[in-house]
Coordinates of C-alpha atoms in Angstrom, one line a residue:
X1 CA 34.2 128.3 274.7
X2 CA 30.7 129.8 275.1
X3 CA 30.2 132.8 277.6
X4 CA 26.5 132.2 277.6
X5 CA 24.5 130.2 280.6
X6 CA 21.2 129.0 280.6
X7 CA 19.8 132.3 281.8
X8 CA 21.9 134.3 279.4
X9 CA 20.8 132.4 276.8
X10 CA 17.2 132.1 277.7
X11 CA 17.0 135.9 278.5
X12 CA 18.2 136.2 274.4
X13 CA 15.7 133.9 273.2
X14 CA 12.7 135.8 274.7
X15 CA 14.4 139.0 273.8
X16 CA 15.3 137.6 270.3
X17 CA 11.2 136.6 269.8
X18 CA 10.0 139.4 271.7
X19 CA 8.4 137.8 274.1
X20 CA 6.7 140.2 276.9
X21 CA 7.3 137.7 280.9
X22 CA 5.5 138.6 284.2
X23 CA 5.7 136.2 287.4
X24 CA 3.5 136.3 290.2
X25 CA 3.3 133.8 293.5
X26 CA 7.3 134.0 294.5
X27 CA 6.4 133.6 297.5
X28 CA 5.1 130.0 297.0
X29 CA 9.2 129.2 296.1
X30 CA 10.6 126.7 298.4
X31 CA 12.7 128.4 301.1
X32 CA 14.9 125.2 301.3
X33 CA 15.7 121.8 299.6
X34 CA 15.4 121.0 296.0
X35 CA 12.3 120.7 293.8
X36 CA 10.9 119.5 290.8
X37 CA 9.0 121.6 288.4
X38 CA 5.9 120.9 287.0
X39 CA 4.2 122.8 284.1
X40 CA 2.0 123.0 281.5
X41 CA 3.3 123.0 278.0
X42 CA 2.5 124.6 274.5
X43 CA 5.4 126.2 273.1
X44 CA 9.1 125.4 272.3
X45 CA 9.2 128.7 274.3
X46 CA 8.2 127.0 277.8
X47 CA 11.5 125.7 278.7
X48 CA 13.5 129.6 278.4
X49 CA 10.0 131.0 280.1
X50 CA 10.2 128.5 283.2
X51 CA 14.6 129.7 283.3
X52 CA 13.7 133.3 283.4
X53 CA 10.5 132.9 285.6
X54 CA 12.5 131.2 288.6
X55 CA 16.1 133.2 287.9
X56 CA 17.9 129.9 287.9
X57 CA 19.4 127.2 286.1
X58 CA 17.1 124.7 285.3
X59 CA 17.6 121.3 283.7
X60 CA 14.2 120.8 281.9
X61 CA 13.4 117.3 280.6
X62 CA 13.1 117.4 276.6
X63 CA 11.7 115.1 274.1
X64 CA 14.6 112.7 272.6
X65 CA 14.6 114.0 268.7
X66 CA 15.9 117.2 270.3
X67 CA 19.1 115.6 271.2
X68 CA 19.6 114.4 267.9
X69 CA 18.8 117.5 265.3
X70 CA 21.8 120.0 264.8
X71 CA 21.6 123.6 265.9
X72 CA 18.2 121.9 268.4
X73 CA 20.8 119.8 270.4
X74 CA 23.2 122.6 270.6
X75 CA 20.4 125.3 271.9
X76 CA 18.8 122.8 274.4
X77 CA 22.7 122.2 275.2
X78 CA 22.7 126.0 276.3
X79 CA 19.9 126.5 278.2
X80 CA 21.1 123.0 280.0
X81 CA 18.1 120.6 278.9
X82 CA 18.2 116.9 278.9
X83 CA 16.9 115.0 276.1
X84 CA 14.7 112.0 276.7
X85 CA 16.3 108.5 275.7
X86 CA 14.6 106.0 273.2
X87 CA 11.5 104.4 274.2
X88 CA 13.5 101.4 275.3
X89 CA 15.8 103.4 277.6
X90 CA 13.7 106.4 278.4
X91 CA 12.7 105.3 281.9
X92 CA 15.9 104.1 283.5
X93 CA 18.2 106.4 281.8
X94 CA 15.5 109.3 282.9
X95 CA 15.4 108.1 286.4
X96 CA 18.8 107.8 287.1
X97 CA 19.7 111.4 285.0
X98 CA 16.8 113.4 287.6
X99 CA 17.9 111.9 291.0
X100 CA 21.7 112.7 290.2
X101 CA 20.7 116.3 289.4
X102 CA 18.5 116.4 292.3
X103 CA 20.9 114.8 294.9
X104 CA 23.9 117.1 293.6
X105 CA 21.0 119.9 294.8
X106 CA 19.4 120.8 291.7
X107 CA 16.1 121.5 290.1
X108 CA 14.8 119.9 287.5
X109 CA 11.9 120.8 285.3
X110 CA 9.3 118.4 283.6
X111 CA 6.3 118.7 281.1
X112 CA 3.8 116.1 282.4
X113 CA 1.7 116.5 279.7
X114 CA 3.6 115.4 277.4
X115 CA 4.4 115.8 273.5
X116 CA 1.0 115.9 272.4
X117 CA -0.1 119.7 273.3
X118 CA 3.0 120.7 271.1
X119 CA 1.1 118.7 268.1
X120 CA -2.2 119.6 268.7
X121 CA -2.7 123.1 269.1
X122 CA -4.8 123.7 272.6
X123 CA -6.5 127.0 274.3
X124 CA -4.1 128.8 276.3
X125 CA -6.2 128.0 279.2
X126 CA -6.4 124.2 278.2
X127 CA -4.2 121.4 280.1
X128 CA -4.0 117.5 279.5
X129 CA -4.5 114.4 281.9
X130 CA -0.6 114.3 283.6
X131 CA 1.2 111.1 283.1
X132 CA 2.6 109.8 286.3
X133 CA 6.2 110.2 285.4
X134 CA 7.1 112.6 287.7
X135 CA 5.2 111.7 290.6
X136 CA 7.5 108.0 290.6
X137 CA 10.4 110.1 290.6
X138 CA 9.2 112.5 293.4
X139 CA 8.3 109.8 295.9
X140 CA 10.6 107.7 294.9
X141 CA 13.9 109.7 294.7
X142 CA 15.9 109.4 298.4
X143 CA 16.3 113.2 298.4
X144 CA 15.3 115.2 301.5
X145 CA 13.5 118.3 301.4
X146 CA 12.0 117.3 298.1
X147 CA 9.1 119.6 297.3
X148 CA 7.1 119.7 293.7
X149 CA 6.5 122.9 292.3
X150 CA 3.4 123.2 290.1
X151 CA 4.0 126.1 287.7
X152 CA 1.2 127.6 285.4
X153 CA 1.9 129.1 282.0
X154 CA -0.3 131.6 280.6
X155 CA -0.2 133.3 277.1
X156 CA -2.3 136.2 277.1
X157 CA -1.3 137.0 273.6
X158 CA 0.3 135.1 271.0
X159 CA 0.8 134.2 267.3
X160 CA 0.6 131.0 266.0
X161 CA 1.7 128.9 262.8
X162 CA 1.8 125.0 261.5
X163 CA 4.8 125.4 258.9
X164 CA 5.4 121.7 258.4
X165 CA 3.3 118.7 258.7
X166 CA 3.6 116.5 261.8
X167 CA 5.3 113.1 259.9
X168 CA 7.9 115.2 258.7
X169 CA 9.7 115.0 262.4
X170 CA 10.1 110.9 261.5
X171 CA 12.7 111.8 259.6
X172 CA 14.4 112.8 263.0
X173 CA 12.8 110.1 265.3
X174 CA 11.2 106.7 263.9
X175 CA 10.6 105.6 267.2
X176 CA 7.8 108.4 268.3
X177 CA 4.7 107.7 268.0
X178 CA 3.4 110.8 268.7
X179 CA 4.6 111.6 265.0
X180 CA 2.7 109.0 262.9
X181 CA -0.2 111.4 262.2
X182 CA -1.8 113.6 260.0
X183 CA -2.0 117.3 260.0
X184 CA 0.6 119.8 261.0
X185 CA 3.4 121.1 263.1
X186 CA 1.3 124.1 265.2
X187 CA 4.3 126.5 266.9
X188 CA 3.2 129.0 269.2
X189 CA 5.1 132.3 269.8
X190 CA 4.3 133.8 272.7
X191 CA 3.9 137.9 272.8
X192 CA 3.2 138.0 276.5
X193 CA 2.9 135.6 278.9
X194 CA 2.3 135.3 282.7
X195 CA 3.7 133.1 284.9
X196 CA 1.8 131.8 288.4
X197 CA 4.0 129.7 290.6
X198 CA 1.3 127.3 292.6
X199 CA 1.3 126.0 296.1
X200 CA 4.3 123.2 296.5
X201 CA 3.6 119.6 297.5
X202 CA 6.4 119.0 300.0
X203 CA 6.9 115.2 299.7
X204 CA 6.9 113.5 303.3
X205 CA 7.8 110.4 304.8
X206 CA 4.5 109.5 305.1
X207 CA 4.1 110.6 301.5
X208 CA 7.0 107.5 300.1
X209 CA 5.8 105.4 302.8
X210 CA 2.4 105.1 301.6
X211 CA 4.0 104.8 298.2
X212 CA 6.0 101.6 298.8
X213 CA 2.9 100.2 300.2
X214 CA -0.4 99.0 299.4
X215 CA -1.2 102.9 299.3
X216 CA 1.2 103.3 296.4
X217 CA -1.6 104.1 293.9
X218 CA -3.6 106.7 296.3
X219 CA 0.0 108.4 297.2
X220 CA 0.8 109.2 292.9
X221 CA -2.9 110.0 292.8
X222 CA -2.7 112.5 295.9
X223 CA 0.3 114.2 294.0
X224 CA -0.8 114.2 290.7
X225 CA -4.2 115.7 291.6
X226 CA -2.8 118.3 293.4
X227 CA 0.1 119.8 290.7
X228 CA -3.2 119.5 287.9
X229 CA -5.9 121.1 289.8
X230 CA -3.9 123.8 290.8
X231 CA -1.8 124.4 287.5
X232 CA -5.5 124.4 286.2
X233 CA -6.7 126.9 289.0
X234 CA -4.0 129.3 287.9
X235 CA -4.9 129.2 284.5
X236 CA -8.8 129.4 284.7
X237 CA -7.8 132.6 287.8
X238 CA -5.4 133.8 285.0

């Protein structure tokens, strides 16, 4: 039986890599409830980063091939990740995993931008559109005190490599997309990074009434806007 937790084990992995963390704005953390965190993502370093940054277990949402690859599943196991299901299953099965986390009063963490910033290397100032994943499960998950947390990653130094061509990860998952391209795998270690926890967006009645109504639309755009622009203030401020 392991004696490690997910902090213990992310607290190894950024001292194994070397990686240098500083957090600032702990005193935008939600004095009550639950919440979900949102981030930016560029490194298969995010999810230990986003553990030690808020000194708690975190079940971060990971992409499904991670499940499935030896010595991957059993590291995402131990920081207490949860792998994506196939396309065909990926919404319910995510739905259904978040709001039992969150109702048994958990966090969860999520990477609304996506798999594509892992393949395509991007500035460390750089952030994709969000998909809209999160905000459905935000407004619509019956949890009170339900707050998202937008949280801002920001390498100010790091090294980066592509040792193995994009295609290669079909062999792990035929059913991404993402991985019928060209070019290569970029990884990015990080040699310090600072972490800026944003202003939450506590999630109101009004919020998920609008959201069941003909407002639904105005109420994911009203959230989403909010976790982007200021994920992107953060990094732009650095």
């Amino acid at each position: 039986m392991t004696l490690l937790t997910p902090l213990s084990t992310s607290r190894l992995i950024l001292d194994t890599t070397r990686t240098s963390l500083f957090t600032v704005g702990q005193e935008n953390l939600p004095g009550q409830g639950v919440a979900i965190v949102v981030s930016n993502h560029r490194s298969f370093l995010d999810a230990p980063i986003l553990i030690q940054a808020l000194g708690k277990t975190l079940p971060i949402a990971c992409h499904h091939y991670m499940g499935k690859t030896p010595l991957l599943r059993e590291l995402i196991g131990e920081l207490g990740c949860f792998p994506f299901d196939t396309p065909e299953k990926r919404h319910r099965t995510f739905f259904r995993q978040a709001t039992d986390f969150l109702q048994s009063g958990r966090w969860i963490g999520l990477f609304p931008e996506g798999g594509s910033p892992m393949l395509n290397l991007t500035y460390p100032r750089q952030i994709s559109r969000f998909q809209s994943g999160f905000a459905h499960l935000a407004l619509g998950c019956p949890v009170e005190n339900l707050s998202v947390l937008p949280v801002a990653i920001l390498s100010e130094s790091e090294t980066a490599i592509s040792p193995f061509p994009v295609r290669l990860l079909r062999l792990l998952d035929t059913t991404e997309p993402l991985f019928d391209q060209d070019g290569w795998h970029p990884v990015v270690f990080y040699h310090r990074v600072k972490v800026a926890i944003g202003r939450p967006y506590g999630i109101t009645e009004s919020d998920r009434s609008d959201y069941q109504g003909k407002q639904g639309k105005k109420a994911l755009n009203r959230l989403i806007g909010h976790c982007q622009s200021e994920i992107s203030d953060l990094l732009l401020k650095g």
